[in-house]
Amino acid sequence: MELSERKKKILCMAIEEYIKDCCPITSGNIKDVTSLDCSTATLRSELNALEAMGFLKQLHTSGGRIPTAQGYRYYVEDLLSKAEASDKELDEVKDLISSKTRSLNEIVSGIAKIVSEVTNYPTVVMVDGIDNLVLNEFKIIPLLEDKIMVLIGTIAGYITQTLDVKASPLDCDNASRYLTNHFKGETIGFMIENIDDYENGMHGEISAFSSVVDSLIEGLKKLNERKQFNVRHEGTAKLLEQKDQIEDAKNVINVLSDEEELSLVMEMKGDKDIEVTVADDDNLKKVSVVKAPIVVEGRQLASIGVIGPQRMDYAGIASALKVVIDSLSNLKGE
């Protein structure tokens, strides 16, 4: 639905003021916080029109208005068309991402923690398979008790695996060198799909350490088949402190504790940089989520989402996520 510039400005200001202090909006409020050159009566008429169009609603006949789910959705769509990353925000994320020595789990957990602390809302990173990760190197180290540790270097950090395989230091070194030489610059998905061809073509070279390679591939297949969640609750306590949003906070906590529902909430539906789902007034959609794909070198590796009630700071969250996805998109392989 197309709105005039004045109606758009009034709606956005009404929503931002409501998000800030949870007070219903009146024409007097709008008059105080905008530079619109019009009377209170005109503002009242515009608020009436926005209510008739379904963007605002009155809880009481003589009271102010609050946004509807439709109003939030319009606000969010207008907001996202202008979303920009701020150079001053989330420097910790940029430092974390630029590190080449951290594990993938550390980076994922660190990003989620920082975003949760900055936005004051729970944050989730969902790694939906690892097949798109581009390989840089392999380091395989023999351990005690017939185990080996595998460090898989990727552009987005190290993946570590401990495997129940007995192997000599020489076999580990040879396997490390073989895998690095043949699969550096390829994705994990490519290696999983094509390892049989390499084994068949170079049986003599790989026979001595084939158990190491076979176990590694099986481990990667299992890791790739399951969705991995990193949930940070730094903002959850703050939600519970707001007495007017206790039920909404409970909905958020329930979603965060249910992996199946969380997976549905976190799924990216299109190809936008940032997607927003707004909680419905009728509670069919129990939570709002602002989410973005984590893309490195043109390949989506995961998605990050900030989850909260219908009344939450969409602008601040979108800005924080924009920093993350822009920083990740600038990563370059070696």
Short mmCIF file of C-alpha atoms in Angstrom, two decimals:
data_model
loop_
_atom_site.label_atom_id
_atom_site.label_comp_id
_atom_site.label_asym_id
_atom_site.label_seq_id
_atom_site.Cartn_x
_atom_site.Cartn_y
_atom_site.Cartn_z
CA MET A 1 0.00 0.00 0.00
CA GLU A 2 1.50 3.33 -1.08
CA LEU A 3 1.54 6.11 1.49
CA SER A 4 2.08 9.81 1.03
CA GLU A 5 5.41 11.11 2.30
CA ARG A 6 3.66 12.78 5.24
CA LYS A 7 1.79 9.63 6.24
CA LYS A 8 4.99 7.61 5.90
CA LYS A 9 6.91 10.01 8.12
CA ILE A 10 4.14 10.05 10.74
CA LEU A 11 3.87 6.24 10.76
CA CYS A 12 7.63 5.72 11.08
CA MET A 13 7.88 8.30 13.86
CA ALA A 14 4.90 6.78 15.68
CA ILE A 15 6.51 3.32 15.55
CA GLU A 16 9.94 4.55 16.62
CA GLU A 17 8.46 6.42 19.58
CA TYR A 18 6.41 3.38 20.60
CA ILE A 19 9.46 1.09 20.34
CA LYS A 20 11.41 3.52 22.51
CA ASP A 21 9.01 3.98 25.45
CA CYS A 22 5.97 1.72 24.87
CA CYS A 23 3.55 4.66 25.19
CA PRO A 24 0.56 4.90 22.80
CA ILE A 25 1.00 7.68 20.26
CA THR A 26 -1.18 10.80 20.13
CA SER A 27 -1.25 13.71 17.70
CA GLY A 28 0.39 15.81 20.42
CA ASN A 29 3.29 13.35 20.66
CA ILE A 30 3.82 13.48 16.91
CA LYS A 31 3.69 17.29 16.96
CA ASP A 32 6.44 17.34 19.62
CA VAL A 33 8.86 15.00 17.87
CA THR A 34 8.49 15.91 14.20
CA SER A 35 9.25 19.00 12.15
CA LEU A 36 6.08 18.66 10.10
CA ASP A 37 4.49 22.03 9.37
CA CYS A 38 0.89 21.09 10.13
CA SER A 39 -1.62 21.46 12.92
CA THR A 40 -2.50 18.96 15.63
CA ALA A 41 -5.89 18.56 13.98
CA THR A 42 -4.22 17.59 10.69
CA LEU A 43 -1.97 15.12 12.50
CA ARG A 44 -5.02 13.63 14.23
CA SER A 45 -6.67 13.21 10.82
CA GLU A 46 -3.57 11.48 9.45
CA LEU A 47 -3.46 9.12 12.45
CA ASN A 48 -7.14 8.32 11.86
CA ALA A 49 -6.34 7.52 8.22
CA LEU A 50 -3.40 5.29 9.18
CA GLU A 51 -5.68 3.46 11.60
CA ALA A 52 -8.33 2.99 8.91
CA MET A 53 -5.63 1.58 6.60
CA GLY A 54 -4.63 -1.00 9.26
CA PHE A 55 -1.22 0.41 10.25
CA LEU A 56 -2.22 1.62 13.71
CA LYS A 57 -4.89 0.63 16.23
CA GLN A 58 -6.47 2.09 19.36
CA LEU A 59 -6.60 0.06 22.56
CA HIS A 60 -9.17 2.45 24.02
CA THR A 61 -11.56 4.84 22.31
CA SER A 62 -10.07 7.95 23.89
CA GLY A 63 -6.47 6.70 24.06
CA GLY A 64 -3.52 6.93 21.73
CA ARG A 65 -2.62 4.46 19.04
CA ILE A 66 -0.09 1.66 18.81
CA PRO A 67 1.39 -0.05 15.73
CA THR A 68 -0.17 -3.19 14.25
CA ALA A 69 1.81 -6.05 12.71
CA GLN A 70 0.97 -4.51 9.31
CA GLY A 71 2.38 -1.20 10.50
CA TYR A 72 5.59 -2.80 11.71
CA ARG A 73 5.98 -4.65 8.40
CA TYR A 74 5.60 -1.45 6.39
CA TYR A 75 8.09 0.30 8.68
CA VAL A 76 10.58 -2.54 8.35
CA GLU A 77 10.37 -2.67 4.54
CA ASP A 78 10.96 1.09 4.38
CA LEU A 79 13.78 0.79 6.90
CA LEU A 80 15.60 -2.04 5.15
CA SER A 81 15.70 -0.18 1.86
CA LYS A 82 17.95 2.33 3.65
CA ALA A 83 19.92 0.04 5.98
CA GLU A 84 23.63 0.85 6.09
CA ALA A 85 26.53 -0.45 8.11
CA SER A 86 28.16 2.01 10.47
CA ASP A 87 31.95 2.11 10.62
CA LYS A 88 31.78 2.89 14.34
CA GLU A 89 29.69 -0.13 15.31
CA LEU A 90 30.83 -3.62 16.26
CA ASP A 91 34.59 -3.19 15.85
CA GLU A 92 34.92 -6.39 17.87
CA VAL A 93 33.15 -8.30 15.09
CA LYS A 94 35.57 -6.98 12.49
CA ASP A 95 38.55 -7.97 14.64
CA LEU A 96 37.08 -11.42 15.29
CA ILE A 97 36.36 -12.09 11.63
CA SER A 98 39.79 -10.91 10.46
CA SER A 99 41.55 -13.46 12.70
CA LYS A 100 42.86 -16.44 10.74
CA THR A 101 43.75 -18.54 13.81
CA ARG A 102 40.36 -19.04 15.48
CA SER A 103 38.12 -22.05 15.15
CA LEU A 104 34.87 -21.78 13.22
CA ASN A 105 33.00 -22.45 16.47
CA GLU A 106 34.84 -19.58 18.19
CA ILE A 107 34.01 -17.18 15.37
CA VAL A 108 30.35 -18.22 15.20
CA SER A 109 29.95 -18.04 18.97
CA GLY A 110 31.83 -14.75 19.15
CA ILE A 111 29.72 -13.09 16.46
CA ALA A 112 26.49 -14.22 18.10
CA LYS A 113 27.65 -13.04 21.54
CA ILE A 114 28.74 -9.60 20.35
CA VAL A 115 25.55 -8.98 18.35
CA SER A 116 23.41 -10.11 21.29
CA GLU A 117 25.24 -7.74 23.65
CA VAL A 118 25.04 -4.81 21.22
CA THR A 119 21.35 -5.24 20.37
CA ASN A 120 20.14 -6.45 23.80
CA TYR A 121 18.20 -9.31 22.18
CA PRO A 122 18.87 -13.06 21.93
CA THR A 123 20.92 -13.92 18.85
CA VAL A 124 21.21 -17.18 16.92
CA VAL A 125 23.70 -18.36 14.32
CA MET A 126 22.58 -21.42 12.36
CA VAL A 127 25.26 -23.27 10.38
CA ASP A 128 23.24 -25.20 7.83
CA GLY A 129 25.88 -27.62 6.63
CA ILE A 130 29.56 -26.89 6.04
CA ASP A 131 29.79 -28.00 2.42
CA ASN A 132 30.33 -24.46 1.10
CA LEU A 133 33.44 -23.80 3.17
CA VAL A 134 36.56 -23.39 1.04
CA LEU A 135 39.58 -25.40 2.21
CA ASN A 136 42.99 -23.87 2.86
CA GLU A 137 44.96 -26.60 4.64
CA PHE A 138 44.86 -29.76 6.75
CA LYS A 139 46.84 -30.53 9.88
CA ILE A 140 46.46 -34.06 11.27
CA ILE A 141 48.05 -34.82 14.63
CA PRO A 142 48.32 -38.25 16.33
CA LEU A 143 47.04 -38.38 19.93
CA LEU A 144 47.17 -40.95 22.70
CA GLU A 145 44.75 -43.90 22.90
CA ASP A 146 44.47 -44.49 19.14
CA LYS A 147 43.01 -41.11 18.29
CA ILE A 148 43.93 -38.32 15.89
CA MET A 149 43.06 -34.63 15.84
CA VAL A 150 42.26 -32.98 12.51
CA LEU A 151 42.51 -29.22 12.04
CA ILE A 152 40.79 -28.16 8.81
CA GLY A 153 41.72 -24.63 7.85
CA THR A 154 39.07 -22.66 5.97
CA ILE A 155 38.66 -19.00 5.12
CA ALA A 156 36.07 -18.73 7.90
CA GLY A 157 38.21 -20.33 10.62
CA TYR A 158 39.36 -23.81 11.65
CA ILE A 159 37.15 -26.86 12.02
CA THR A 160 38.47 -29.35 14.55
CA GLN A 161 37.65 -33.05 14.73
CA THR A 162 38.91 -35.82 16.98
CA LEU A 163 38.67 -39.24 15.30
CA ASP A 164 39.04 -42.78 16.64
CA VAL A 165 41.83 -43.82 14.29
CA LYS A 166 45.23 -45.35 15.00
CA ALA A 167 47.82 -43.72 12.77
CA SER A 168 51.55 -43.13 12.85
CA PRO A 169 53.04 -39.61 12.75
CA LEU A 170 54.23 -40.35 9.21
CA ASP A 171 50.74 -41.39 8.07
CA CYS A 172 49.31 -38.22 9.63
CA ASP A 173 51.90 -36.04 7.88
CA ASN A 174 51.31 -37.78 4.55
CA ALA A 175 47.52 -37.49 4.87
CA SER A 176 47.85 -33.77 5.76
CA ARG A 177 50.06 -33.12 2.75
CA TYR A 178 47.90 -35.21 0.40
CA LEU A 179 44.63 -33.52 1.36
CA THR A 180 46.12 -30.02 1.27
CA ASN A 181 47.76 -30.57 -2.13
CA HIS A 182 44.64 -32.02 -3.76
CA PHE A 183 41.83 -30.02 -2.15
CA LYS A 184 43.18 -26.57 -1.30
CA GLY A 185 40.86 -24.02 -2.90
CA GLU A 186 38.02 -26.54 -3.23
CA THR A 187 34.94 -26.74 -1.00
CA ILE A 188 34.32 -29.39 1.63
CA GLY A 189 31.33 -30.49 -0.45
CA PHE A 190 33.59 -31.06 -3.47
CA MET A 191 36.01 -33.11 -1.38
CA ILE A 192 33.23 -35.28 0.07
CA GLU A 193 31.75 -35.93 -3.38
CA ASN A 194 35.04 -36.62 -5.17
CA ILE A 195 37.28 -38.32 -2.63
CA ASP A 196 36.52 -41.78 -4.09
CA ASP A 197 37.85 -40.72 -7.50
CA TYR A 198 41.05 -39.48 -5.93
CA GLU A 199 41.48 -42.66 -3.91
CA ASN A 200 40.88 -44.85 -6.96
CA GLY A 201 43.29 -42.82 -9.08
CA MET A 202 46.09 -42.71 -6.51
CA HIS A 203 45.66 -45.92 -4.58
CA GLY A 204 49.36 -46.44 -4.04
CA GLU A 205 49.85 -42.96 -2.60
CA ILE A 206 46.89 -43.12 -0.25
CA SER A 207 46.80 -46.78 0.79
CA ALA A 208 49.08 -46.32 3.79
CA PHE A 209 46.86 -43.68 5.39
CA SER A 210 43.46 -44.50 3.83
CA SER A 211 41.92 -45.16 7.28
CA VAL A 212 42.72 -41.57 8.26
CA VAL A 213 41.11 -40.16 5.12
CA ASP A 214 38.07 -42.46 5.29
CA SER A 215 37.38 -41.58 8.93
CA LEU A 216 37.79 -37.88 8.20
CA ILE A 217 35.32 -38.00 5.31
CA GLU A 218 32.75 -39.89 7.42
CA GLY A 219 33.13 -37.31 10.17
CA LEU A 220 32.66 -34.44 7.74
CA LYS A 221 29.58 -36.08 6.23
CA LYS A 222 27.95 -36.33 9.67
CA LEU A 223 28.90 -32.74 10.49
CA ASN A 224 27.49 -31.55 7.18
CA GLU A 225 24.18 -33.38 7.59
CA ARG A 226 23.06 -31.64 10.76
CA LYS A 227 22.19 -28.04 11.45
CA GLN A 228 24.30 -26.48 14.18
CA PHE A 229 22.93 -23.72 16.37
CA ASN A 230 24.79 -21.26 18.51
CA VAL A 231 22.28 -19.43 20.70
CA ARG A 232 23.32 -16.45 22.80
CA HIS A 233 20.96 -15.30 25.55
CA GLU A 234 22.65 -12.04 26.55
CA GLY A 235 19.48 -10.08 25.72
CA THR A 236 16.96 -12.54 27.20
CA ALA A 237 17.18 -11.21 30.77
CA LYS A 238 16.43 -7.70 29.55
CA LEU A 239 13.25 -8.94 27.84
CA LEU A 240 12.07 -10.49 31.09
CA GLU A 241 12.65 -7.21 32.92
CA GLN A 242 9.97 -5.49 30.81
CA LYS A 243 6.76 -6.31 32.63
CA ASP A 244 4.57 -5.34 29.68
CA GLN A 245 6.29 -8.00 27.53
CA ILE A 246 6.46 -11.03 29.85
CA GLU A 247 4.30 -13.22 27.59
CA ASP A 248 6.25 -12.10 24.52
CA ALA A 249 9.51 -12.92 26.32
CA LYS A 250 8.20 -16.40 27.14
CA ASN A 251 7.39 -16.94 23.45
CA VAL A 252 10.96 -15.96 22.53
CA ILE A 253 12.45 -18.33 25.12
CA ASN A 254 10.22 -21.20 23.93
CA VAL A 255 11.35 -20.72 20.33
CA LEU A 256 15.02 -20.55 21.36
CA SER A 257 14.70 -23.88 23.19
CA ASP A 258 12.98 -25.73 20.31
CA GLU A 259 15.48 -26.62 17.55
CA GLU A 260 12.78 -27.58 15.05
CA GLU A 261 10.92 -24.29 15.45
CA LEU A 262 14.18 -22.35 15.59
CA SER A 263 15.21 -23.91 12.29
CA LEU A 264 11.97 -22.72 10.65
CA VAL A 265 12.36 -19.23 12.10
CA MET A 266 15.98 -18.97 10.92
CA GLU A 267 15.44 -20.25 7.37
CA MET A 268 16.18 -17.59 4.74
CA LYS A 269 13.24 -17.29 2.34
CA GLY A 270 14.72 -15.12 -0.41
CA ASP A 271 17.92 -13.47 -1.60
CA LYS A 272 17.76 -10.23 0.39
CA ASP A 273 20.69 -9.06 2.52
CA ILE A 274 18.39 -8.79 5.52
CA GLU A 275 14.98 -10.42 6.02
CA VAL A 276 12.45 -9.57 8.72
CA THR A 277 9.49 -11.53 10.04
CA VAL A 278 7.16 -9.57 12.32
CA ALA A 279 5.19 -11.33 15.06
CA ASP A 280 1.47 -11.37 14.28
CA ASP A 281 -1.15 -9.62 16.39
CA ASP A 282 -3.03 -12.94 16.63
CA ASN A 283 0.10 -14.73 17.92
CA LEU A 284 0.30 -17.22 15.04
CA LYS A 285 3.82 -15.94 14.43
CA LYS A 286 5.01 -15.81 18.01
CA VAL A 287 8.27 -13.92 17.55
CA SER A 288 9.85 -11.31 15.34
CA VAL A 289 13.21 -12.09 13.78
CA VAL A 290 15.71 -9.96 11.87
CA LYS A 291 18.05 -12.30 10.01
CA ALA A 292 20.77 -12.23 7.39
CA PRO A 293 22.80 -14.79 5.44
CA ILE A 294 26.46 -15.19 6.33
CA VAL A 295 28.17 -15.26 2.93
CA VAL A 296 31.91 -15.66 2.32
CA GLU A 297 33.34 -15.45 -1.21
CA GLY A 298 29.85 -15.68 -2.69
CA ARG A 299 28.88 -18.84 -0.77
CA GLN A 300 26.33 -18.91 2.04
CA LEU A 301 27.76 -20.65 5.10
CA ALA A 302 25.17 -19.86 7.76
CA SER A 303 22.50 -17.41 8.82
CA ILE A 304 22.41 -15.04 11.79
CA GLY A 305 19.19 -13.89 13.38
CA VAL A 306 18.13 -11.63 16.25
CA ILE A 307 14.91 -12.83 17.85
CA GLY A 308 12.50 -10.79 19.95
CA PRO A 309 8.93 -9.58 20.46
CA GLN A 310 6.88 -7.54 17.99
CA ARG A 311 8.02 -4.29 19.64
CA MET A 312 11.78 -4.33 19.20
CA ASP A 313 14.51 -2.09 17.80
CA TYR A 314 14.46 -3.17 14.15
CA ALA A 315 16.66 -0.25 13.03
CA GLY A 316 19.46 -0.96 15.51
CA ILE A 317 19.36 -4.69 14.82
CA ALA A 318 19.44 -4.24 11.04
CA SER A 319 22.43 -1.91 11.38
CA ALA A 320 24.29 -4.44 13.56
CA LEU A 321 23.64 -7.31 11.14
CA LYS A 322 24.68 -5.14 8.22
CA VAL A 323 28.11 -4.70 9.86
CA VAL A 324 28.46 -8.46 10.25
CA ILE A 325 27.48 -9.45 6.74
CA ASP A 326 29.52 -6.66 5.13
CA SER A 327 32.61 -7.64 7.16
CA LEU A 328 32.24 -11.30 6.22
CA SER A 329 31.68 -10.53 2.55
CA ASN A 330 35.04 -8.71 2.52
CA LEU A 331 36.96 -11.79 3.69
CA LYS A 332 39.49 -12.99 1.16
CA GLY A 333 41.14 -16.36 0.94
CA GLU A 334 44.89 -16.76 0.94
#
